[in-house]
Amino acid sequence: MTGLLSIPSDTLARAGVAYVHYLSFMVCFGALVLERRILKPSPDRREAIAMVITDVVYGIAALALLVSGILRVVHYAQPTPFYTENPLFWWKVGLYLSVGALSLYPTITYILWAIPLRKGELPQVSDALARRLGWIINIEIAGFALIPFLATLMARGVGLPAA
Ligand code: HEM
């Protein structure tokens, strides 16, 4: 079957899923960098809300990244064992999950900020909390920069056991 501009629709679907994977990766990275830039002790209302929004955008993009990644493994790229039999793939998944686990701390912190913000009050952000959040986001950004390297190796079959 052919679709847009007589490109086979299966090719379009593969390209579309790959595009969502790249786009969500870029949005995740951008949101994290922005969140890191905005982060500071004793933020005003606008800054606190901007941090919460960057974290929500990051969370949605991270979910799209995961879903598009899983779709590529099960259908829209190479046959599934090409990935699941490659330890580099599992390193990639592990790194993604570790970054995701690290994100829980900032996310829970921001969810708790919603309470004072809704009452028109400001969240209490000490120097120590801002520094801790800053370090966590730095590590997340480094993780996000490293994952594509594993992805590019994995996509070329590096790490696969010899047939
Ligand atoms: C658990 C989550 C993820 C899964 C299951 C997954 C899965 C995949 C799959 C199956 C491919 C296709 C490889 C091919 O073309 O043969 C791929 C490519 C890619 N992924 Fe992911 N991915 C995940 C998370 C991520 C993350 C977090 C990033 C970036 C930070 C990322 C960046 C990339 C890049 C850059 C490519 C293209 C590699 C290339 O074609 O050279 N992925 N991913």
Short mmCIF file of C-alpha atoms and ligand atoms in Angstrom, two decimals:
data_model
loop_
_atom_site.label_atom_id
_atom_site.label_comp_id
_atom_site.label_asym_id
_atom_site.label_seq_id
_atom_site.Cartn_x
_atom_site.Cartn_y
_atom_site.Cartn_z
CA MET A 1 0.00 0.00 0.00
CA THR A 2 1.19 3.52 -0.77
CA GLY A 3 0.39 6.73 1.09
CA LEU A 4 1.56 10.33 0.90
CA LEU A 5 3.63 11.11 -2.27
CA SER A 6 3.43 7.41 -3.14
CA ILE A 7 5.75 6.48 -0.28
CA PRO A 8 4.76 3.00 0.97
CA SER A 9 2.57 3.52 4.04
CA ASP A 10 4.66 1.08 6.08
CA THR A 11 7.75 3.21 5.36
CA LEU A 12 5.83 6.32 6.39
CA ALA A 13 4.78 4.65 9.65
CA ARG A 14 8.38 3.64 10.41
CA ALA A 15 9.60 7.14 9.63
CA GLY A 16 6.81 8.63 11.76
CA VAL A 17 7.64 6.52 14.80
CA ALA A 18 11.37 7.28 14.37
CA TYR A 19 10.51 10.99 14.12
CA VAL A 20 8.47 10.89 17.34
CA HIS A 21 11.47 9.17 18.99
CA TYR A 22 13.86 11.95 17.89
CA LEU A 23 11.43 14.78 18.56
CA SER A 24 10.63 13.57 22.08
CA PHE A 25 14.35 13.16 22.78
CA MET A 26 14.96 16.77 21.72
CA VAL A 27 12.03 18.05 23.79
CA CYS A 28 13.27 16.10 26.86
CA PHE A 29 16.75 17.54 26.47
CA GLY A 30 15.49 21.07 25.87
CA ALA A 31 13.09 20.95 28.83
CA LEU A 32 15.85 19.69 31.14
CA VAL A 33 18.29 22.41 30.07
CA LEU A 34 15.59 25.06 30.50
CA GLU A 35 14.62 23.66 33.91
CA ARG A 36 18.29 23.80 34.94
CA ARG A 37 18.55 27.43 33.81
CA ILE A 38 15.41 28.55 35.65
CA LEU A 39 16.22 26.68 38.87
CA LYS A 40 17.28 28.95 41.74
CA PRO A 41 16.77 29.33 45.48
CA SER A 42 13.71 31.33 46.57
CA PRO A 43 12.10 31.57 43.12
CA ASP A 44 9.31 34.08 42.51
CA ARG A 45 5.88 32.84 41.44
CA ARG A 46 6.62 33.02 37.69
CA GLU A 47 9.92 31.14 38.06
CA ALA A 48 8.38 28.44 40.25
CA ILE A 49 5.51 27.90 37.78
CA ALA A 50 7.97 27.83 34.85
CA MET A 51 9.95 25.09 36.60
CA VAL A 52 6.83 23.04 37.20
CA ILE A 53 5.83 23.46 33.52
CA THR A 54 9.27 22.43 32.20
CA ASP A 55 9.07 19.33 34.37
CA VAL A 56 5.59 18.43 33.06
CA VAL A 57 6.76 18.93 29.45
CA TYR A 58 9.81 16.78 30.20
CA GLY A 59 7.60 14.06 31.72
CA ILE A 60 5.23 13.94 28.72
CA ALA A 61 8.16 13.87 26.25
CA ALA A 62 9.90 11.13 28.26
CA LEU A 63 6.73 9.04 28.01
CA ALA A 64 6.53 9.63 24.23
CA LEU A 65 10.22 8.66 24.01
CA LEU A 66 9.54 5.40 25.83
CA VAL A 67 6.40 4.54 23.84
CA SER A 68 8.05 5.31 20.46
CA GLY A 69 11.13 3.31 21.55
CA ILE A 70 9.00 0.30 22.47
CA LEU A 71 7.08 0.59 19.17
CA ARG A 72 10.38 0.54 17.30
CA VAL A 73 11.50 -2.58 19.17
CA VAL A 74 8.28 -4.50 18.59
CA HIS A 75 7.41 -3.42 15.06
CA TYR A 76 8.75 -0.29 13.39
CA ALA A 77 12.46 -1.02 13.00
CA GLN A 78 14.59 -4.20 12.91
CA PRO A 79 13.21 -7.57 14.09
CA THR A 80 12.79 -7.56 17.90
CA PRO A 81 15.74 -9.95 18.71
CA PHE A 82 18.10 -7.51 16.94
CA TYR A 83 17.59 -5.33 20.02
CA THR A 84 16.68 -7.70 22.84
CA GLU A 85 19.75 -9.90 22.22
CA ASN A 86 22.09 -6.92 22.36
CA PRO A 87 23.43 -6.01 25.83
CA LEU A 88 23.95 -2.44 24.57
CA PHE A 89 20.17 -2.18 24.13
CA TRP A 90 19.66 -3.19 27.78
CA TRP A 91 22.31 -0.69 28.88
CA LYS A 92 20.35 1.93 26.98
CA VAL A 93 17.07 0.91 28.62
CA GLY A 94 18.81 0.75 32.02
CA LEU A 95 20.24 4.23 31.60
CA TYR A 96 16.84 5.57 30.55
CA LEU A 97 15.21 3.98 33.61
CA SER A 98 17.96 5.30 35.93
CA VAL A 99 17.46 8.83 34.60
CA GLY A 100 13.70 8.31 35.02
CA ALA A 101 14.20 7.19 38.62
CA LEU A 102 16.38 10.25 39.30
CA SER A 103 13.62 12.48 37.90
CA LEU A 104 11.25 11.29 40.62
CA TYR A 105 12.93 13.54 43.19
CA PRO A 106 12.47 16.84 41.27
CA THR A 107 9.00 15.77 40.10
CA ILE A 108 7.76 14.95 43.61
CA THR A 109 9.31 18.20 44.86
CA TYR A 110 7.39 20.19 42.22
CA ILE A 111 4.13 18.35 42.87
CA LEU A 112 4.44 19.48 46.49
CA TRP A 113 4.96 23.08 45.28
CA ALA A 114 1.49 23.00 43.72
CA ILE A 115 0.00 23.23 47.23
CA PRO A 116 1.52 26.62 48.25
CA LEU A 117 1.31 27.92 44.65
CA ARG A 118 -2.43 27.27 44.51
CA LYS A 119 -2.88 29.18 47.80
CA GLY A 120 -0.99 32.11 46.28
CA GLU A 121 2.10 31.38 48.43
CA LEU A 122 5.66 30.72 47.27
CA PRO A 123 7.39 27.32 47.71
CA GLN A 124 10.31 27.33 50.16
CA VAL A 125 13.42 26.59 48.10
CA SER A 126 16.56 26.68 50.23
CA ASP A 127 20.08 27.00 48.77
CA ALA A 128 20.66 23.34 49.66
CA LEU A 129 17.49 22.16 47.87
CA ALA A 130 18.29 24.24 44.76
CA ARG A 131 21.83 22.81 44.72
CA ARG A 132 20.55 19.23 45.13
CA LEU A 133 17.96 19.65 42.34
CA GLY A 134 20.64 21.28 40.16
CA TRP A 135 22.95 18.30 40.54
CA ILE A 136 20.21 15.82 39.81
CA ILE A 137 19.26 17.70 36.63
CA ASN A 138 22.96 17.90 35.60
CA ILE A 139 23.23 14.12 35.90
CA GLU A 140 19.99 13.66 33.94
CA ILE A 141 21.32 15.91 31.15
CA ALA A 142 24.58 13.90 31.04
CA GLY A 143 22.55 10.65 30.88
CA PHE A 144 20.47 12.03 28.03
CA ALA A 145 23.63 13.00 26.15
CA LEU A 146 25.10 9.51 26.58
CA ILE A 147 22.03 7.43 25.59
CA PRO A 148 22.12 8.38 21.86
CA PHE A 149 25.71 7.10 21.68
CA LEU A 150 24.51 3.68 22.88
CA ALA A 151 21.60 4.00 20.43
CA THR A 152 23.84 4.67 17.41
CA LEU A 153 26.06 1.69 18.26
CA MET A 154 23.06 -0.54 18.90
CA ALA A 155 21.40 0.50 15.63
CA ARG A 156 24.50 -0.72 13.80
CA GLY A 157 24.53 -4.10 15.50
CA VAL A 158 27.56 -3.37 17.71
CA GLY A 159 27.37 -5.58 20.81
CA LEU A 160 25.34 -8.35 19.16
CA PRO A 161 26.76 -11.80 19.88
CA ALA A 162 28.35 -13.30 16.73
CA ALA A 163 25.84 -15.47 14.87
C1 HEM B 1 13.47 2.49 26.93
C2 HEM B 1 13.48 3.44 26.07
C3 HEM B 1 13.94 3.29 24.64
C4 HEM B 1 13.77 2.30 23.75
C5 HEM B 1 13.04 0.98 23.96
C6 HEM B 1 14.42 2.68 22.51
C7 HEM B 1 14.46 1.94 21.34
C8 HEM B 1 15.04 2.34 20.16
C9 HEM B 1 15.05 1.59 18.92
C10 HEM B 1 14.41 0.24 18.70
C11 HEM B 1 15.75 2.31 18.00
C12 HEM B 1 15.96 1.91 16.53
C13 HEM B 1 17.38 1.52 16.21
C14 HEM B 1 17.48 1.19 14.74
O1 HEM B 1 17.34 2.09 13.91
O2 HEM B 1 17.71 0.02 14.43
C15 HEM B 1 16.19 3.50 18.66
C16 HEM B 1 16.96 4.47 18.04
C17 HEM B 1 17.41 5.59 18.65
N1 HEM B 1 17.14 5.98 19.94
FE1 HEM B 1 16.01 4.98 21.29
N2 HEM B 1 14.97 3.92 22.70
C18 HEM B 1 14.71 4.32 23.99
C19 HEM B 1 15.12 5.47 24.58
C20 HEM B 1 15.91 6.41 23.98
C21 HEM B 1 16.42 7.59 24.61
C22 HEM B 1 16.15 7.94 26.08
C23 HEM B 1 17.15 8.26 23.69
C24 HEM B 1 17.89 9.54 23.83
C25 HEM B 1 18.25 10.08 24.94
C26 HEM B 1 17.12 7.52 22.46
C27 HEM B 1 17.77 7.89 21.31
C28 HEM B 1 17.77 7.18 20.15
C29 HEM B 1 18.49 7.56 18.94
C30 HEM B 1 19.35 8.80 18.75
C31 HEM B 1 18.26 6.55 18.01
C32 HEM B 1 18.80 6.48 16.58
C33 HEM B 1 20.04 5.65 16.45
C34 HEM B 1 20.50 5.56 15.02
O3 HEM B 1 19.68 5.28 14.12
O4 HEM B 1 21.71 5.76 14.77
N3 HEM B 1 16.36 6.39 22.67
N4 HEM B 1 15.75 3.51 19.96
#
